[in-house]
N, CA, C and O of each residue as an XYZ file, in Angstrom:
536
protein
N      67.934     -0.610     17.263
C      69.016     -1.437     16.762
C      70.371     -0.756     16.957
O      71.340     -1.422     17.321
N      70.458      0.545     16.723
C      71.732      1.261     16.849
C      72.262      1.151     18.275
O      73.437      0.853     18.490
N      71.401      1.389     19.226
C      71.810      1.317     20.624
C      72.312     -0.058     21.009
O      73.305     -0.197     21.723
N      71.614     -1.071     20.530
C      72.006     -2.447     20.820
C      73.375     -2.751     20.221
O      74.222     -3.362     20.872
N      73.585     -2.324     18.987
C      74.871     -2.570     18.333
C      75.995     -1.829     19.057
O      77.073     -2.386     19.264
N      75.749     -0.585     19.438
C      76.776      0.183     20.151
C      77.141     -0.490     21.470
O      78.315     -0.585     21.826
N      76.137     -0.948     22.176
C      76.370     -1.624     23.452
C      77.159     -2.918     23.227
O      78.119     -3.191     23.948
N      76.758     -3.719     22.225
C      77.457     -4.974     21.946
C      78.923     -4.725     21.586
O      79.815     -5.418     22.075
N      79.161     -3.741     20.735
C      80.539     -3.436     20.329
C      81.377     -2.990     21.510
O      82.523     -3.409     21.671
N      80.793     -2.135     22.334
C      81.508     -1.639     23.508
C      81.852     -2.792     24.443
O      82.988     -2.905     24.904
N      80.872     -3.646     24.722
C      81.092     -4.757     25.649
C      82.065     -5.794     25.076
O      82.879     -6.348     25.813
N      81.986     -6.058     23.766
C      82.909     -7.001     23.130
C      84.356     -6.526     23.263
O      85.287     -7.332     23.263
N      84.531     -5.227     23.374
C      85.870     -4.647     23.488
C      86.258     -4.372     24.936
O      87.276     -3.731     25.200
N      85.445     -4.857     25.872
C      85.750     -4.727     27.287
C      85.738     -3.292     27.792
O      86.496     -2.942     28.696
N      84.885     -2.465     27.215
C      84.824     -1.047     27.588
C      83.546     -0.735     28.349
O      82.558     -1.465     28.267
N      83.588      0.349     29.082
C      82.390      0.856     29.746
C      81.985      2.154     29.056
O      82.764      2.742     28.306
N      80.764      2.588     29.317
C      80.264      3.802     28.668
C      81.184      5.001     28.890
O      81.361      5.836     28.002
N      81.761      5.072     30.075
C      82.653      6.184     30.399
C      83.856      6.228     29.456
O      84.302      7.308     29.067
N      84.383      5.056     29.089
C      85.523      4.990     28.172
C      85.186      5.594     26.814
O      85.958      6.375     26.259
N      84.035      5.224     26.294
C      83.632      5.715     24.970
C      83.289      7.196     25.043
O      83.626      7.961     24.139
N      82.629      7.596     26.101
C      82.289      9.014     26.273
C      83.555      9.866     26.273
O      83.591     10.943     25.678
N      84.584      9.375     26.942
C      85.852     10.102     26.986
C      86.464     10.224     25.590
O      86.967     11.286     25.221
N      86.421      9.138     24.816
C      86.921      9.171     23.441
C      86.172     10.203     22.588
O      86.759     10.890     21.752
N      84.862     10.287     22.826
C      84.015     11.186     22.039
C      83.988     12.606     22.595
O      83.429     13.519     21.988
N      84.608     12.771     23.767
C      84.621     14.069     24.436
C      83.203     14.560     24.758
O      82.853     15.722     24.548
N      82.402     13.610     25.282
C      81.039     13.930     25.718
C      80.837     13.321     27.103
O      81.688     12.575     27.587
N      79.728     13.635     27.727
C      79.465     13.069     29.046
C      79.046     11.606     28.909
O      78.589     11.163     27.855
N      79.217     10.881     29.998
C      78.814      9.481     30.015
C      77.319      9.351     29.764
O      76.886      8.443     29.054
N      76.536     10.239     30.332
C      75.089     10.158     30.122
C      74.720     10.477     28.671
O      73.774      9.903     28.131
N      75.468     11.394     28.038
C      75.200     11.704     26.624
C      75.452     10.465     25.771
O      74.681     10.161     24.861
N      76.539      9.751     26.070
C      76.800      8.516     25.330
C      75.739      7.462     25.653
O      75.264      6.755     24.765
N      75.378      7.367     26.917
C      74.347      6.411     27.336
C      73.048      6.612     26.571
O      72.339      5.649     26.281
N      72.736      7.862     26.244
C      71.521      8.160     25.480
C      71.598      7.564     24.073
O      70.568      7.210     23.500
N      72.795      7.449     23.513
C      72.934      6.780     22.210
C      72.550      5.308     22.348
O      71.795      4.772     21.537
N      73.082      4.663     23.388
C      72.797      3.245     23.583
C      71.337      2.997     23.940
O      70.775      1.956     23.600
N      70.725      3.960     24.628
C      69.313      3.823     24.993
C      68.395      4.293     23.870
O      67.172      4.189     23.969
N      68.996      4.811     22.805
C      68.284      5.362     21.654
C      67.355      6.515     22.032
O      66.302      6.715     21.427
N      67.780      7.266     23.052
C      67.059      8.484     23.418
C      67.524      9.652     22.556
O      66.779     10.608     22.341
N      68.771      9.569     22.060
C      69.318     10.572     21.138
C      69.803      9.867     19.884
O      70.343      8.763     19.949
N      69.605     10.517     18.735
C      70.138      9.990     17.477
C      71.629     10.280     17.406
O      72.100     11.326     17.853
N      72.350      9.344     16.843
C      73.789      9.514     16.699
C      74.061     10.384     15.470
O      73.451     10.185     14.420
N      74.973     11.341     15.601
C      75.297     12.199     14.464
C      76.296     11.486     13.557
O      76.963     10.538     13.971
N      76.388     11.951     12.330
C      77.231     11.310     11.319
C      78.693     11.236     11.737
O      79.333     10.196     11.580
N      79.217     12.319     12.263
C      80.622     12.365     12.662
C      80.915     11.300     13.725
O      81.928     10.605     13.645
N      80.047     11.174     14.700
C      80.209     10.186     15.768
C      80.065      8.773     15.224
O      80.822      7.877     15.597
N      79.094      8.579     14.344
C      78.885      7.273     13.722
C      80.145      6.823     12.984
O      80.589      5.686     13.141
N      80.709      7.703     12.193
C      81.916      7.376     11.433
C      83.089      7.114     12.377
O      83.852      6.171     12.170
N      83.234      7.940     13.407
C      84.311      7.739     14.377
C      84.205      6.359     15.018
O      85.194      5.628     15.083
N      83.002      5.995     15.495
C      82.828      4.703     16.166
C      82.992      3.547     15.186
O      83.510      2.491     15.551
N      82.562      3.737     13.966
C      82.751      2.730     12.929
C      84.241      2.459     12.728
O      84.668      1.305     12.688
N      85.018      3.513     12.604
C      86.467      3.367     12.449
C      87.102      2.785     13.715
O      87.974      1.920     13.636
N      86.667      3.255     14.861
C      87.234      2.806     16.133
C      87.037      1.301     16.323
O      87.967      0.594     16.713
N      85.821      0.813     16.047
C      85.517     -0.606     16.226
C      85.854     -1.442     14.987
O      85.745     -2.668     15.007
N      86.266     -0.762     13.904
C      86.563     -1.423     12.638
C      85.373     -2.230     12.120
O      85.500     -3.400     11.758
N      84.231     -1.580     12.096
C      83.011     -2.159     11.539
C      82.426     -1.155     10.548
O      82.826      0.009     10.526
N      81.491     -1.606      9.741
C      80.864     -0.694      8.796
C      79.805      0.153      9.502
O      79.235     -0.254     10.515
N      79.558      1.319      8.953
C      78.485      2.154      9.498
C      77.146      1.443      9.321
O      76.262      1.560     10.169
N      76.998      0.710      8.228
C      75.745     -0.036      8.015
C      75.530     -1.070      9.109
O      74.390     -1.340      9.486
N      76.596     -1.646      9.618
C      76.455     -2.607     10.716
C      75.924     -1.911     11.963
O      74.990     -2.402     12.597
N      76.506     -0.784     12.316
C      76.041     -0.043     13.491
C      74.587      0.374     13.316
O      73.801      0.324     14.262
N      74.234      0.783     12.107
C      72.865      1.234     11.836
C      71.862      0.086     11.745
O      70.656      0.321     11.677
N      72.351     -1.149     11.742
C      71.452     -2.296     11.679
C      70.994     -2.625     10.272
O      70.022     -3.359     10.090
N      71.684     -2.091      9.274
C      71.303     -2.339      7.879
C      71.901     -3.629      7.340
O      71.489     -4.109      6.284
N      72.872     -4.195      8.055
C      73.495     -5.459      7.674
C      73.986     -6.162      8.925
O      74.231     -5.537      9.957
N      74.125     -7.468      8.813
C      74.701     -8.235      9.917
C      76.167     -8.564      9.667
O      76.806     -9.248     10.466
N      76.691     -8.070      8.551
C      78.107     -8.223      8.252
C      78.824     -7.061      8.923
O      78.690     -5.911      8.506
N      79.579     -7.369      9.956
C      80.151     -6.295     10.763
C      81.369     -5.638     10.137
O      81.598     -4.445     10.340
N      82.138     -6.379      9.394
C      83.384     -5.828      8.861
C      83.117     -4.865      7.716
O      82.142     -5.017      6.979
N      83.978     -3.883      7.571
C      83.869     -3.026      6.386
C      83.963     -3.895      5.137
O      84.712     -4.872      5.117
N      83.220     -3.552      4.108
C      83.100     -4.387      2.924
C      84.456     -4.721      2.305
O      84.641     -5.819      1.779
N      85.405     -3.787      2.362
C      86.723     -4.052      1.788
C      87.392     -5.234      2.481
O      87.959     -6.106      1.822
N      87.327     -5.262      3.803
C      87.919     -6.370      4.561
C      87.147     -7.653      4.349
O      87.728     -8.725      4.182
N      85.840     -7.534      4.357
C      84.973     -8.693      4.159
C      85.315     -9.392      2.846
O      85.432    -10.616      2.798
N      85.472     -8.612      1.790
C      85.742     -9.185      0.479
C      87.151     -9.766      0.371
O      87.364    -10.715     -0.384
N      88.112     -9.219      1.105
C      89.488     -9.713      1.057
C      89.629    -11.068      1.734
O      90.418    -11.903      1.291
N      88.874    -11.294      2.801
C      89.096    -12.453      3.653
C      88.490    -13.750      3.154
O      88.943    -14.829      3.538
N      87.489    -13.670      2.317
C      86.747    -14.875      1.976
C      86.945    -15.291      0.533
O      87.311    -14.490     -0.328
N      86.695    -16.548      0.300
C      86.666    -17.050     -1.055
C      85.402    -16.505     -1.729
O      84.448    -16.115     -1.057
N      85.410    -16.485     -3.024
C      84.280    -15.926     -3.762
C      82.973    -16.635     -3.410
O      81.950    -15.979     -3.213
N      82.997    -17.958     -3.329
C      81.762    -18.676     -3.024
C      81.239    -18.335     -1.632
O      80.028    -18.238     -1.431
N      82.141    -18.153     -0.675
C      81.722    -17.771      0.673
C      81.092    -16.380      0.671
O      80.083    -16.144      1.334
N      81.696    -15.469     -0.079
C      81.162    -14.103     -0.169
C      79.754    -14.117     -0.756
O      78.849    -13.448     -0.257
N      79.590    -14.894     -1.826
C      78.271    -14.962     -2.460
C      77.239    -15.591     -1.529
O      76.091    -15.150     -1.483
N      77.644    -16.613     -0.794
C      76.698    -17.246      0.136
C      76.308    -16.289      1.274
O      75.165    -16.299      1.730
N      77.250    -15.473      1.722
C      76.925    -14.453      2.723
C      75.943    -13.431      2.162
O      75.027    -12.992      2.857
N      76.139    -13.057      0.908
C      75.225    -12.106      0.270
C      73.842    -12.733      0.127
O      72.834    -12.072      0.378
N      73.786    -13.990     -0.271
C      72.502    -14.693     -0.384
C      71.787    -14.693      0.961
O      70.593    -14.404      1.039
N      72.524    -15.018      2.017
C      71.943    -15.039      3.360
C      71.444    -13.658      3.764
O      70.373    -13.523      4.356
N      72.223    -12.643      3.443
C      71.849    -11.269      3.781
C      70.559    -10.869      3.065
O      69.679    -10.253      3.667
N      70.446    -11.213      1.795
C      69.231    -10.908      1.030
C      68.048    -11.655      1.630
O      66.970    -11.088      1.813
N      68.255    -12.919      1.931
C      67.190    -13.766      2.451
C      66.657    -13.260      3.795
O      65.450    -13.288      4.038
N      67.562    -12.795      4.668
C      67.161    -12.331      5.997
C      66.593    -10.912      6.004
O      65.845    -10.542      6.909
N      66.948    -10.130      5.005
C      66.602     -8.716      4.993
C      65.099     -8.493      4.855
O      64.433     -9.127      4.037
N      64.586     -7.585      5.667
C      63.186     -7.195      5.564
C      63.035     -5.816      4.955
O      61.924     -5.396      4.630
N      64.145     -5.108      4.799
C      64.081     -3.727      4.334
C      65.008     -3.473      3.154
O      65.407     -2.334      2.912
N      65.354     -4.525      2.420
C      66.280     -4.372      1.313
C      65.690     -3.563      0.170
O      64.473     -3.468      0.009
N      66.574     -2.992     -0.608
C      66.160     -2.227     -1.778
C      66.914     -2.716     -2.994
O      68.040     -3.205     -2.896
N      66.275     -2.576     -4.140
C      66.875     -2.907     -5.424
C      66.425     -1.834     -6.396
O      65.227     -1.601     -6.556
N      67.380     -1.177     -7.048
C      67.063     -0.028     -7.911
C      66.241      1.032     -7.166
O      65.303      1.615     -7.709
N      66.625      1.258     -5.909
C      65.989      2.266     -5.048
C      64.515      2.006     -4.765
O      63.774      2.927     -4.420
N      64.091      0.763     -4.909
C      62.717      0.383     -4.583
C      62.772     -0.772     -3.610
O      63.683     -1.598     -3.670
N      61.796     -0.837     -2.708
C      61.741     -1.942     -1.751
C      61.663     -3.272     -2.488
O      60.962     -3.410     -3.491
N      62.394     -4.239     -1.968
C      62.398     -5.564     -2.585
C      61.217     -6.364     -2.063
O      61.051     -6.527     -0.855
N      60.396     -6.865     -2.982
C      59.267     -7.697     -2.567
C      59.732     -9.149     -2.437
O      60.853     -9.485     -2.816
N      58.876     -9.988     -1.907
C      59.259    -11.379     -1.636
C      59.610    -12.138     -2.915
O      60.493    -12.996     -2.896
N      58.936    -11.836     -4.021
C      59.235    -12.520     -5.283
C      60.634    -12.167     -5.773
O      61.368    -13.039     -6.238
N      61.004    -10.900     -5.672
C      62.328    -10.467     -6.107
C      63.402    -11.088     -5.222
O      64.434    -11.540     -5.719
N      63.161    -11.110     -3.892
C      64.123    -11.736     -2.975
C      64.329    -13.202     -3.337
O      65.465    -13.674     -3.390
N      63.235    -13.927     -3.586
C      63.333    -15.341     -3.950
C      64.117    -15.506     -5.240
O      64.971    -16.386     -5.356
N      63.818    -14.651     -6.208
C      64.506    -14.717     -7.494
C      66.002    -14.483     -7.314
O      66.819    -15.244     -7.833
N      66.364    -13.424     -6.573
C      67.777    -13.102     -6.373
C      68.515    -14.220     -5.650
O      69.612    -14.603     -6.056
N      67.927    -14.740     -4.595
C      68.604    -15.798     -3.839
C      68.724    -17.068     -4.675
O      69.750    -17.746     -4.616
N      67.699    -17.397     -5.448
C      67.739    -18.585     -6.305
C      68.807    -18.417     -7.385
O      69.602    -19.326     -7.622
N      68.824    -17.265     -8.032
C      69.791    -17.042     -9.113
C      71.222    -17.063     -8.580
O      72.094    -17.675     -9.195
N      71.477    -16.411     -7.457
C      72.825    -16.414     -6.893
C      73.237    -17.818     -6.443
O      74.394    -18.208     -6.599
N      72.300    -18.567     -5.892
C      72.589    -19.953     -5.490
C      72.936    -20.792     -6.708
O      73.881    -21.580     -6.680
N      72.163    -20.620     -7.786
C      72.435    -21.358     -9.017
C      73.790    -20.981     -9.605
O      74.528    -21.844    -10.082
N      74.115    -19.687     -9.567
C      75.411    -19.223    -10.062
C      76.535    -19.879     -9.267
O      77.523    -20.326     -9.849
N      76.396    -19.941     -7.955
C      77.422    -20.583     -7.119
C      77.596    -22.051     -7.501
O      78.719    -22.545     -7.607
N      76.493    -22.729     -7.702
C      76.550    -24.149     -8.031
C      77.215    -24.372     -9.394
O      78.098    -25.220     -9.520
N      76.798    -23.623    -10.401
C      77.357    -23.776    -11.745
C      78.840    -23.390    -11.751
O      79.661    -24.087    -12.347
N      79.176    -22.297    -11.095
C      80.579    -21.868    -11.039
C      81.432    -22.919    -10.348
O      82.560    -23.176    -10.768
N      80.913    -23.520     -9.307
C      81.645    -24.583     -8.618
C      81.867    -25.779     -9.527
O      82.953    -26.358     -9.548
N      80.830    -26.150    -10.285
C      80.963    -27.260    -11.230
C      81.996    -26.937    -12.305
O      82.845    -27.770    -12.622
N      81.926    -25.738    -12.862
C      82.884    -25.326    -13.896
C      84.309    -25.321    -13.363
O      85.242    -25.756    -14.037
N      84.458    -24.830    -12.160
C      85.781    -24.784    -11.545
C      86.338    -26.195    -11.335
O      87.523    -26.444    -11.553
N      85.456    -27.120    -10.906
C      85.885    -28.515    -10.714
C      86.289    -29.155    -12.039
O      87.280    -29.882    -12.104
N      85.519    -28.884    -13.095
C      85.822    -29.447    -14.412
C      87.168    -28.939    -14.900
O      87.989    -29.716    -15.387
N      87.395    -27.635    -14.772
C      88.654    -27.040    -15.212
C      89.828    -27.589    -14.397
O      90.886    -27.883    -14.952
N      89.641    -27.728    -13.089
C      90.692    -28.265    -12.219
C      91.020    -29.704    -12.596
O      92.188    -30.092    -12.630
N      89.984    -30.493    -12.881
C      90.202    -31.887    -13.266
C      90.932    -31.984    -14.610
O      91.773    -32.864    -14.798
N      90.614    -31.088    -15.536
C      91.242    -31.093    -16.862
C      92.728    -30.743    -16.789
O      93.514    -31.181    -17.629
N      93.109    -29.956    -15.787
C      94.497    -29.537    -15.650
C      95.368    -30.589    -14.982
O      96.592    -30.460    -14.982
N      94.768    -31.621    -14.414
C      95.537    -32.655    -13.691
C      96.300    -33.550    -14.630
O      96.992    -34.465    -14.184
């Protein structure tokens, strides 16, 4: 997954492996090994590329499909959109954890149902309050 994400980010930015290798001060083949997943990426390089592409390290690592750093992600969206993205992320995740334990299917269902219900009730409450202020 890491190699695929690195390749996608590089290509989305119109770069070739040589460009990134130069930024990292490594050989093109050394960088290519990251994309081919022949070598593990070190923390310093991961953080550098995360900052360079303006994505989260978790995105590069394949731990989330939300590419933007969480601070930006939360600034850009309405609360309901953020919650729906979180619901989708929980629903799609196969390796999620809750309280440092793997999330089983029952817990995932419970979390997604509860968050969906919260969104619905909050939307209703917001509509009622908005109507009362008119």
